[in-house]
mmCIF file of C-alpha atoms and ligand atoms in Angstrom:
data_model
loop_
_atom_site.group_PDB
_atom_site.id
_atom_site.type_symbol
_atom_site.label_atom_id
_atom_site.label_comp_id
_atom_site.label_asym_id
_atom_site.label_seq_id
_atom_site.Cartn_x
_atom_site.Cartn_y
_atom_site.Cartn_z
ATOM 1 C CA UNK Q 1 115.963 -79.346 38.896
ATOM 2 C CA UNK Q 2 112.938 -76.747 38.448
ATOM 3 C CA UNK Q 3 113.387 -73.719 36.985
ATOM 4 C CA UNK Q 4 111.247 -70.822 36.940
ATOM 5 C CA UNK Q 5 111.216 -68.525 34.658
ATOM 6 C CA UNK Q 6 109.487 -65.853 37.330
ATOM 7 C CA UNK Q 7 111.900 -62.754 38.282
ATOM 8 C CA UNK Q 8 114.519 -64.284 35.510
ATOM 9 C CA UNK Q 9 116.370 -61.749 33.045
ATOM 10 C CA UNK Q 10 116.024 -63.235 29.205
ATOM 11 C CA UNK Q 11 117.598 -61.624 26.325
ATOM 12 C CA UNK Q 12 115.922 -63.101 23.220
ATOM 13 C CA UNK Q 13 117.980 -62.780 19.767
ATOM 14 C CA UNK Q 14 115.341 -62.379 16.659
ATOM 15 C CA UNK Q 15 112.689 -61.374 18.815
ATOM 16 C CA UNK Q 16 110.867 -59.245 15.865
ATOM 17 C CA UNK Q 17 108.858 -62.122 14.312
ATOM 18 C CA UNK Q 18 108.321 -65.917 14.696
ATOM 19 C CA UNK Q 19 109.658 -68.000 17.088
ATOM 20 C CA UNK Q 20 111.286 -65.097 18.661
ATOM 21 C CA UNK Q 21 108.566 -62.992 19.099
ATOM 22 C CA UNK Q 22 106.480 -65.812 20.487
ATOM 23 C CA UNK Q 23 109.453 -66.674 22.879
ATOM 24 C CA UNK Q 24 109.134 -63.018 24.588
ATOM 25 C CA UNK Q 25 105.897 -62.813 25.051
ATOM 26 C CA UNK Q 26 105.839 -66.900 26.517
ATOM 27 C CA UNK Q 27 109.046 -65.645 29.066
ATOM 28 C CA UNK Q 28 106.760 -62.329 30.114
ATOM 29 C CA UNK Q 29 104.070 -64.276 30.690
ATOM 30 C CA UNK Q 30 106.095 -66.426 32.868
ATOM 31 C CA UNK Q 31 107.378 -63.582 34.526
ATOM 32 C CA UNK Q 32 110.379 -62.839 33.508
ATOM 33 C CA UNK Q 33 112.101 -59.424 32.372
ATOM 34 C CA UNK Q 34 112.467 -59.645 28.386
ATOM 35 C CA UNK Q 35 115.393 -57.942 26.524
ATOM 36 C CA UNK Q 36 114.679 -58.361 22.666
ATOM 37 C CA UNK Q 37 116.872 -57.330 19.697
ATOM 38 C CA UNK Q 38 116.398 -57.568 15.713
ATOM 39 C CA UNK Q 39 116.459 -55.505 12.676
ATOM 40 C CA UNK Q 40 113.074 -54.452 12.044
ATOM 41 C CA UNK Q 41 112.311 -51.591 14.886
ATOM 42 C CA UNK Q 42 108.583 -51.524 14.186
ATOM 43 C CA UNK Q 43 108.534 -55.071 14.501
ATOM 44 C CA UNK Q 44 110.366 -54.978 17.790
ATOM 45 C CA UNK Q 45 107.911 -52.104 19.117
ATOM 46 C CA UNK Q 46 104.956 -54.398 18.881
ATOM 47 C CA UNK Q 47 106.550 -57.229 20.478
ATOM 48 C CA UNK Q 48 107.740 -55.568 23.264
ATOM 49 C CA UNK Q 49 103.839 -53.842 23.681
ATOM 50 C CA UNK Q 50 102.716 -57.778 23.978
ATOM 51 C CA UNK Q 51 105.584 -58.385 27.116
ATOM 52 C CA UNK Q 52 104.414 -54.635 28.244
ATOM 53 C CA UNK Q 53 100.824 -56.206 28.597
ATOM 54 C CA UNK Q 54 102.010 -59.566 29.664
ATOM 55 C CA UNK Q 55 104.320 -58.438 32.701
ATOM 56 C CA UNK Q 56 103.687 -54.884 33.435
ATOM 57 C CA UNK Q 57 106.269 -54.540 36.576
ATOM 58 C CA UNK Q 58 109.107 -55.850 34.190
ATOM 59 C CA UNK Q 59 111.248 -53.030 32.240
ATOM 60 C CA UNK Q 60 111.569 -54.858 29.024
ATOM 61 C CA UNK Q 61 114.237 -53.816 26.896
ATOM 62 C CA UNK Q 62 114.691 -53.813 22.925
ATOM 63 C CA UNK Q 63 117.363 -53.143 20.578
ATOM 64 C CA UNK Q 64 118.033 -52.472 16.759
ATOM 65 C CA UNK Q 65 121.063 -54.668 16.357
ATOM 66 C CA UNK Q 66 122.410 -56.212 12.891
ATOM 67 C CA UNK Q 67 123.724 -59.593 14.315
ATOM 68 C CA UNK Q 68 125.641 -60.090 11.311
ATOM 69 C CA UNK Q 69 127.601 -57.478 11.826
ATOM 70 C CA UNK Q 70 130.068 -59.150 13.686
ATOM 71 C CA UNK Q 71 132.426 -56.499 15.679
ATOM 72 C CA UNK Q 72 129.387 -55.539 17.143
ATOM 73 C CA UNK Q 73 127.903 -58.541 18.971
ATOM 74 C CA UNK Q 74 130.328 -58.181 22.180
ATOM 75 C CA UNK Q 75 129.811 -55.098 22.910
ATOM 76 C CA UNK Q 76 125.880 -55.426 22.414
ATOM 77 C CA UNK Q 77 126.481 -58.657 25.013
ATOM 78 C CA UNK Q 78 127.415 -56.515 27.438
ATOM 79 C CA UNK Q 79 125.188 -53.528 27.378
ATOM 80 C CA UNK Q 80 121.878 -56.002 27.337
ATOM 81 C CA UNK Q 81 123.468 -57.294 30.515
ATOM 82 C CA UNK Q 82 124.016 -54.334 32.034
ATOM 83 C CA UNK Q 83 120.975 -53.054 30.632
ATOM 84 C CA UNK Q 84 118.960 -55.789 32.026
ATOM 85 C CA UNK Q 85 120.918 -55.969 35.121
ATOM 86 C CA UNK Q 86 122.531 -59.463 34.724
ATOM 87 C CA UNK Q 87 121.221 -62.008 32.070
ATOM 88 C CA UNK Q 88 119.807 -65.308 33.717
ATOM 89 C CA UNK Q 89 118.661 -66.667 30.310
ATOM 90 C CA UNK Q 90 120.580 -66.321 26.073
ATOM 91 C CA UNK Q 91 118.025 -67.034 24.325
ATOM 92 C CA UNK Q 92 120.287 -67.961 20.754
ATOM 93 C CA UNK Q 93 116.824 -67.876 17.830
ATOM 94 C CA UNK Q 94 118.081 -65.145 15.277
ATOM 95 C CA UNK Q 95 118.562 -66.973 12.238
ATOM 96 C CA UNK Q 96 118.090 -67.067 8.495
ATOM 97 C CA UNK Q 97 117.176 -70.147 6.184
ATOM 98 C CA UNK Q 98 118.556 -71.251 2.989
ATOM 99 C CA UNK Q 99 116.728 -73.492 0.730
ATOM 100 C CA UNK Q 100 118.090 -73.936 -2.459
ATOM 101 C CA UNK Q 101 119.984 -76.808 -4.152
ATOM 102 C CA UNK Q 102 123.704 -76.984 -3.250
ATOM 103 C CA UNK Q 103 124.604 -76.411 -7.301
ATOM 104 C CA UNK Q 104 122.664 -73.392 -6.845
ATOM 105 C CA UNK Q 105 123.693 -72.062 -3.894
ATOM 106 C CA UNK Q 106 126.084 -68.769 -4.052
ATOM 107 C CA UNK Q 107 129.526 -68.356 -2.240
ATOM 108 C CA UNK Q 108 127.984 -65.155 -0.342
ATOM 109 C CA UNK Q 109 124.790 -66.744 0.775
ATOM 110 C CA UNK Q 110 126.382 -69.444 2.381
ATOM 111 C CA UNK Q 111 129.242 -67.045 4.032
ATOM 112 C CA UNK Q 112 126.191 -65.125 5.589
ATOM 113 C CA UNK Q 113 124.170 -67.986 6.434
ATOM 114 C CA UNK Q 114 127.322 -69.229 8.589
ATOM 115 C CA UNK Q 115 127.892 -65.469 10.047
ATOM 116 C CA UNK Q 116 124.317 -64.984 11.272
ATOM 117 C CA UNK Q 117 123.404 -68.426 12.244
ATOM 118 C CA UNK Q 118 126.686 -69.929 13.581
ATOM 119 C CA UNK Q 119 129.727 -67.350 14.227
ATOM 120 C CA UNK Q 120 126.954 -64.012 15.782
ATOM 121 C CA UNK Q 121 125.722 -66.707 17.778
ATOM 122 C CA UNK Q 122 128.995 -67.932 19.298
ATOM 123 C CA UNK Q 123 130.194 -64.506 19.781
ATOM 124 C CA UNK Q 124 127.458 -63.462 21.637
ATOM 125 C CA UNK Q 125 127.333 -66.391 24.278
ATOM 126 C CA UNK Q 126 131.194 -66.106 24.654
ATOM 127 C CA UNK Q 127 130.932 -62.580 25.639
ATOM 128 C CA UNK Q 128 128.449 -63.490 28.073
ATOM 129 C CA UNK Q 129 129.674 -66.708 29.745
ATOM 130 C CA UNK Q 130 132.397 -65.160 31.818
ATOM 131 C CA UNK Q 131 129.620 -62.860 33.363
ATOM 132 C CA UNK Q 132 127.200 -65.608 33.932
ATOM 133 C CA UNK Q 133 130.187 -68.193 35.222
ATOM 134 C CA UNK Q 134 131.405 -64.765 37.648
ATOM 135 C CA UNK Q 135 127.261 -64.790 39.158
ATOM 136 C CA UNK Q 136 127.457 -68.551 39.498
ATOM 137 C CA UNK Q 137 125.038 -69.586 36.694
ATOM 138 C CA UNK Q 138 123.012 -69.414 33.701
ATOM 139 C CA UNK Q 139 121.250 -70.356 31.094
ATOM 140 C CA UNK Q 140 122.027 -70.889 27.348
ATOM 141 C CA UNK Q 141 119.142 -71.920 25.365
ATOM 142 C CA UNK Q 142 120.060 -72.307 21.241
ATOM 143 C CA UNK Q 143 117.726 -72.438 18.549
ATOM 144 C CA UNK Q 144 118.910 -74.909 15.750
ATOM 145 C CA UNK Q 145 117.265 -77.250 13.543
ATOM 146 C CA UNK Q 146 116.419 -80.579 12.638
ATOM 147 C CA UNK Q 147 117.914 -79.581 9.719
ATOM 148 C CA UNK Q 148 121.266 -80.066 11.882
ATOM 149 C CA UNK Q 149 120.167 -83.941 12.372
ATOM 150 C CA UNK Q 150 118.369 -84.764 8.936
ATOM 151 C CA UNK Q 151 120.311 -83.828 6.150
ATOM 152 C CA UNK Q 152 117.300 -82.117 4.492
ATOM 153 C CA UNK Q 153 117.373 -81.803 0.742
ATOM 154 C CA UNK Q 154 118.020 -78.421 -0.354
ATOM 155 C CA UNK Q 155 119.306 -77.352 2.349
ATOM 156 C CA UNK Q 156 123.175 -77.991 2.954
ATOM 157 C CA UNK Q 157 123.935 -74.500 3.451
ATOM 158 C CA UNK Q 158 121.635 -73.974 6.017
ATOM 159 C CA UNK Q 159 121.832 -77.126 7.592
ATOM 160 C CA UNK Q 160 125.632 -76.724 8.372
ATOM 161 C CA UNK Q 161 124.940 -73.713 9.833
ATOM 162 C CA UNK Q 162 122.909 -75.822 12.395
ATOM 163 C CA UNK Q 163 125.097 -78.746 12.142
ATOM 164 C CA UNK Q 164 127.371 -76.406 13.613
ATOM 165 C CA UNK Q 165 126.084 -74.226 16.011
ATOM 166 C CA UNK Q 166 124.793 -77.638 17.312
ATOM 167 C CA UNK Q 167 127.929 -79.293 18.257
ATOM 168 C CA UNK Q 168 129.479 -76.034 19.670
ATOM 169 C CA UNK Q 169 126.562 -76.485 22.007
ATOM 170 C CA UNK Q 170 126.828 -79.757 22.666
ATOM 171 C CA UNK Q 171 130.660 -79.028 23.559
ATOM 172 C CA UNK Q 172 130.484 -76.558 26.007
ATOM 173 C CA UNK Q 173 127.798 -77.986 27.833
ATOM 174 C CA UNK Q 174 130.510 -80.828 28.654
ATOM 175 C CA UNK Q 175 133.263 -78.085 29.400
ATOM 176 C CA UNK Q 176 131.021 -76.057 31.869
ATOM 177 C CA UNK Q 177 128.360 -79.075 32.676
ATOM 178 C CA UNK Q 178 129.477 -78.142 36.764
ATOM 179 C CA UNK Q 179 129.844 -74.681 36.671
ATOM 180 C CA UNK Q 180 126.210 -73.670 36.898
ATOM 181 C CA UNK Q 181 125.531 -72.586 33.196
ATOM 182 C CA UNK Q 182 123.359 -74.805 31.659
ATOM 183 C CA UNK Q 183 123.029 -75.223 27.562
ATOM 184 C CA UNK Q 184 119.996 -76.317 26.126
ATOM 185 C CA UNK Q 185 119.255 -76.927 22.474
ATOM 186 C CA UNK Q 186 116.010 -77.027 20.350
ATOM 187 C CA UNK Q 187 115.458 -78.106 17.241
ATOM 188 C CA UNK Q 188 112.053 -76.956 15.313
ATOM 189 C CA UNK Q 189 110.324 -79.329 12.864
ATOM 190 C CA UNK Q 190 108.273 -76.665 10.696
ATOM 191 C CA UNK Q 191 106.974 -74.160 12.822
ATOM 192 C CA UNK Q 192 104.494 -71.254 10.999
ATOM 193 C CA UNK Q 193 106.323 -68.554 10.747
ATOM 194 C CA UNK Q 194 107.241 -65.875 8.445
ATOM 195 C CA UNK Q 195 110.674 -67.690 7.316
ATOM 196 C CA UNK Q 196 108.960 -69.751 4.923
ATOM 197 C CA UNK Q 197 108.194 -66.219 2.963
ATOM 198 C CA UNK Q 198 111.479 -65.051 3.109
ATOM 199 C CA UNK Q 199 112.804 -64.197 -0.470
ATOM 200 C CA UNK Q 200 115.166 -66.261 -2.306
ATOM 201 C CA UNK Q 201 114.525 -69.558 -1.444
ATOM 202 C CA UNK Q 202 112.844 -72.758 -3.372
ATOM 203 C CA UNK Q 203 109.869 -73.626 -1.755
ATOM 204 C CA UNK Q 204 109.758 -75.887 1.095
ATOM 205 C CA UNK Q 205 110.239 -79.743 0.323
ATOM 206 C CA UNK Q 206 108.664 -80.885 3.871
ATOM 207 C CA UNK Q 207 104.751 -79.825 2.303
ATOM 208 C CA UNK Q 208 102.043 -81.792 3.518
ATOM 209 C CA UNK Q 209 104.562 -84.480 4.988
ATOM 210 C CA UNK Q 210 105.051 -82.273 8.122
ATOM 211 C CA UNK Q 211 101.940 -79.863 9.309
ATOM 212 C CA UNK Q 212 103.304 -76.956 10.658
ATOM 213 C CA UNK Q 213 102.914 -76.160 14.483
ATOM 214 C CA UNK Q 214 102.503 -72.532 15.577
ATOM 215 C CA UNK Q 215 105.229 -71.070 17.651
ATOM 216 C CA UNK Q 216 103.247 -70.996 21.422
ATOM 217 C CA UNK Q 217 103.881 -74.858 20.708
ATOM 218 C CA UNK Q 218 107.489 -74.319 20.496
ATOM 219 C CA UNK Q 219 107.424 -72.137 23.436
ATOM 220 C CA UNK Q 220 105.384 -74.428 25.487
ATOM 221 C CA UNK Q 221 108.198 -76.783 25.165
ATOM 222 C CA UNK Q 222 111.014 -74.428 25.524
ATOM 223 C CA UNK Q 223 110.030 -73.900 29.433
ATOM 224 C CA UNK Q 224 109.019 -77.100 29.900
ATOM 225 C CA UNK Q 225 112.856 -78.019 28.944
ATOM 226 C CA UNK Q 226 114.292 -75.072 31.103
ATOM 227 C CA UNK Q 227 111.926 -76.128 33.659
ATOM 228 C CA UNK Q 228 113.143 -80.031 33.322
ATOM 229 C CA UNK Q 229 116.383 -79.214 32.593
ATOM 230 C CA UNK Q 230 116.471 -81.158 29.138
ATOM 231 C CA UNK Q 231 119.118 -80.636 27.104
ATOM 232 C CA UNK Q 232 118.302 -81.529 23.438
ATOM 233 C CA UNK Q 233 114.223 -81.606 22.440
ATOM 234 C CA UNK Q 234 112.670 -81.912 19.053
ATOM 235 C CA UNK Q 235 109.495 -80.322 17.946
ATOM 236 C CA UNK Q 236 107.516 -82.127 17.256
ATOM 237 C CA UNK Q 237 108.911 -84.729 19.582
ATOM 238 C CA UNK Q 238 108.606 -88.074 17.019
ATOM 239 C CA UNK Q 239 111.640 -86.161 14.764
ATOM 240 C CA UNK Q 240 113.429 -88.405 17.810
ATOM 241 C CA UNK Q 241 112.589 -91.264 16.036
ATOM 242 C CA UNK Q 242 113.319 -90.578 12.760
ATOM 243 C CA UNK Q 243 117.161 -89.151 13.846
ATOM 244 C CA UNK Q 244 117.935 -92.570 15.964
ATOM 245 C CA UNK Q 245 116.974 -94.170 12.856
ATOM 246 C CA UNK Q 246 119.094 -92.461 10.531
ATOM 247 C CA UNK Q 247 121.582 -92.670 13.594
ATOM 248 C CA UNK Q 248 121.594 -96.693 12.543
ATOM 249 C CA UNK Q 249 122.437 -96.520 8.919
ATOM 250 C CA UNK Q 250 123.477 -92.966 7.775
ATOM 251 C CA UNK Q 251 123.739 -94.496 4.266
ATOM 252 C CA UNK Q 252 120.449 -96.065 3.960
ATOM 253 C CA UNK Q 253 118.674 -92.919 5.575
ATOM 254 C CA UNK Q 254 120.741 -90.951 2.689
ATOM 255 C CA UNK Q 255 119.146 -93.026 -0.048
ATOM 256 C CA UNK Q 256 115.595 -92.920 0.975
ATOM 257 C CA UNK Q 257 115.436 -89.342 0.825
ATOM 258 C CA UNK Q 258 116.616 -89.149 -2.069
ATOM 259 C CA UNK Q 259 114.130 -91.901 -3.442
ATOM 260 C CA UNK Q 260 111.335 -89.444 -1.202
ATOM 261 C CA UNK Q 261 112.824 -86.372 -3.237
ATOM 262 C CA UNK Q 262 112.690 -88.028 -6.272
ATOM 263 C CA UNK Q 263 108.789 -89.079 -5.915
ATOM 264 C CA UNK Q 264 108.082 -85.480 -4.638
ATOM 265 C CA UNK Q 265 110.270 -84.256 -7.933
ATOM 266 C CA UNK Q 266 107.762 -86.550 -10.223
ATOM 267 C CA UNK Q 267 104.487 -85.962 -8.292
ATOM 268 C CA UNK Q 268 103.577 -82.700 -10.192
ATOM 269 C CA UNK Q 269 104.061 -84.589 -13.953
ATOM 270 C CA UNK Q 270 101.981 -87.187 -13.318
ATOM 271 C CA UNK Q 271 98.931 -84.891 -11.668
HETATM 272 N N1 NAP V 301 110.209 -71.837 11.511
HETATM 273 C C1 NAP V 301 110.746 -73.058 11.468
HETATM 274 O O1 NAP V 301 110.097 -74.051 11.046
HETATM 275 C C2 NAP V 301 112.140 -73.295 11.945
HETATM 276 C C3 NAP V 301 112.639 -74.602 11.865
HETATM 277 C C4 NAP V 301 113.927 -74.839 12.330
HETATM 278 C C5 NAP V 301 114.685 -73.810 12.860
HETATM 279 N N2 NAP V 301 114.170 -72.549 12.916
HETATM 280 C C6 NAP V 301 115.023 -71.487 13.464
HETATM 281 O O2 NAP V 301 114.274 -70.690 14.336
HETATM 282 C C7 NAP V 301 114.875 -69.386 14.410
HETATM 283 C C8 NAP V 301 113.798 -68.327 14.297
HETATM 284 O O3 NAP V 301 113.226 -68.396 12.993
HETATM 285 P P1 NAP V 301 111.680 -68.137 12.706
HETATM 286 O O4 NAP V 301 111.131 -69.368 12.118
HETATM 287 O O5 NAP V 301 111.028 -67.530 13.874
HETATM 288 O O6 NAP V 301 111.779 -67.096 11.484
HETATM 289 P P2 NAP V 301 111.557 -65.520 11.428
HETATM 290 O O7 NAP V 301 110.182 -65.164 11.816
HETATM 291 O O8 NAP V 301 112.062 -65.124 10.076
HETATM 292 O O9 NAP V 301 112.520 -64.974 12.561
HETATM 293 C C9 NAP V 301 113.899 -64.787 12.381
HETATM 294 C C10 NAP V 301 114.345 -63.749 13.381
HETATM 295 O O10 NAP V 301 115.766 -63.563 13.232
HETATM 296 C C11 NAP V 301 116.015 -62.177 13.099
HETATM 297 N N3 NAP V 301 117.195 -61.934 12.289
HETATM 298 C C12 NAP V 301 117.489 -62.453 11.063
HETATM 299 N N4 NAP V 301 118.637 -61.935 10.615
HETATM 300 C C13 NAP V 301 119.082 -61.074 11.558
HETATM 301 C C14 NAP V 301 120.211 -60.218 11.667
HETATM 302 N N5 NAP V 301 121.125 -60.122 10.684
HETATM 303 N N6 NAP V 301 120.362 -59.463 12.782
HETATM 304 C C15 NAP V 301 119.440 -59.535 13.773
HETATM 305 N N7 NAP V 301 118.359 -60.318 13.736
HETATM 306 C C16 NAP V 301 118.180 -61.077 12.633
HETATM 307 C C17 NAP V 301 114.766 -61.615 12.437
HETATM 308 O O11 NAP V 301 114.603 -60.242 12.725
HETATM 309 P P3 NAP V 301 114.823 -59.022 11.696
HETATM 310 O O12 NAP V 301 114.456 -59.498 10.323
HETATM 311 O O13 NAP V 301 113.921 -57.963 12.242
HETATM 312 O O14 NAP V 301 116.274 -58.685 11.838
HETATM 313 C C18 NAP V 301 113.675 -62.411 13.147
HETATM 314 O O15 NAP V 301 113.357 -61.805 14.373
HETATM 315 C C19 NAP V 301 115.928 -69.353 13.316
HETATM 316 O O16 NAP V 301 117.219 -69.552 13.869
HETATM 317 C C20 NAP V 301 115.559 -70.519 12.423
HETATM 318 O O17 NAP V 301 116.658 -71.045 11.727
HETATM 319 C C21 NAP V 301 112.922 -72.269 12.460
#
């Protein structure tokens, strides 16, 4: 089933930076009418100048939202859709990362981590399904991680975050697979963006092991999947092969990790 992003509505969550940002400006090109929310205004301003340029007969929208402040996600649902007169296309990306080992981690961190990147999330496509279901369709596109599928060292915070945003996707894609709303989930490899500067985390494990990707490649793929109507992709697309094969032997995945996180551990004492 094609699916064209021309004439659509999008509202984009985190579109100030990143994956977001990259996102809008990949939907305007495309055509479509971008609504774009975040913290950082100034960051927002310039984003929505690069969909201004992009698609010039769209009104793009932005807001200053906290998504973490949770009593105000519905009604911020519904004013983007009646702001952008009906949203076609969620666009679930605003998130926040966690990498520190799990004896390290602090009790607030990892109550944040789950309010901004699972329960904002869910409250925001719940208080737009009923609107999409009553227009006959939709689309729900979430923004997880291969986090959710790899068990990354230092990362089990943020990784159940993704864990479970992911299976509340994969969930009510079964419940509503007829009704015309379609879910769709992505999960980035290491994609250059600014969350790898983001204070208060270790540095990343992945290093050299995984070259980074810049975000137009994760937007390329994000309309080739609406346009395909793929649930699930990876990006890069081999991460397939590595989940099916910790799909085989959890345990054995598990340990060589840890024998991988080990080496890395070492690797600076004997240079
Ligand atoms: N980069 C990667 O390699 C990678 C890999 C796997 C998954 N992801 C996921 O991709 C998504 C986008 O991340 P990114 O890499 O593009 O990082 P980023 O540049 O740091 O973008 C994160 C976005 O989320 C927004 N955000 C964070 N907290 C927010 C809050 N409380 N309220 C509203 N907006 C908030 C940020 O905007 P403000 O700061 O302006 O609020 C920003 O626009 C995240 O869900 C992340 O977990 C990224």
């Amino acid at each position: 089933m094609a699916y064209n992003v021309d004439g659509k509505k999008v509202l984009i969550t985190g579109g100030s930076s990143g994956i977001g940002a990259d996102l809008a400006r990949g939907f305007a090109e495309g055509g479509a009418t971008v609504g774009i929310c975040a913290r950082r205004t100034d960051r927002l301003t310039e984003v929505l100048e690069i969909c201004r340029k992009a698609n010039p007969d769209a009104d793009h929208r932005m807001w200053t939202i906290d998504l973490s402040d949770l009593d105000a996600v519905q009604p911020f649902a519904l004013e983007a859709d009646d702001a952008l007169g009906g949203i076609d296309v969620l666009v679930n990306n605003a998130g926040i990362p966690k990498r520190r080992k799990v004896t390290e981690l602090r009790l607030d961190e990892v109550d944040s981590l789950m309010t901004i990147n699972y329960l904002s999330p869910v409250r925001l496509t719940l208080a737009l399904l009923p609107r999409m279901l009553a227009r006959g369709g939709g689309r729900v596109v979430t923004i997880s991680s291969i986090a959710a599928r790899l068990a990354p060292p230092s990362e089990a915070a943020y990784a159940a975050t993704k864990a479970a945003i992911t299976a509340f996707v994969e969930s009510a894609a079964v419940d509503l697979w007829d009704s015309g709303v379609r879910f769709h989930l992505v999960n980035p490899g290491i994609i250059e963006t600014e969350l790898f500067d983001l204070p208060d985390n270790d540095a990343s494990m992945a290093g050299d092991d995984v070259p980074p990707l810049p975000p137009a490649a994760l937007t390329d793929a994000v309309l080739k999947q609406l346009d395909d109507d793929t649930f699930e992709i990876n990006v890069p697309d081999w991460f397939k092969d590595v989940i099916a094969g910790k799909a085989q032997d959890t345990g054995v995945f598990l340990a060589g990790s840890a024998a991988w996180l080990a080496q890395k551990q070492a690797a600076p004492q004997q240079a």
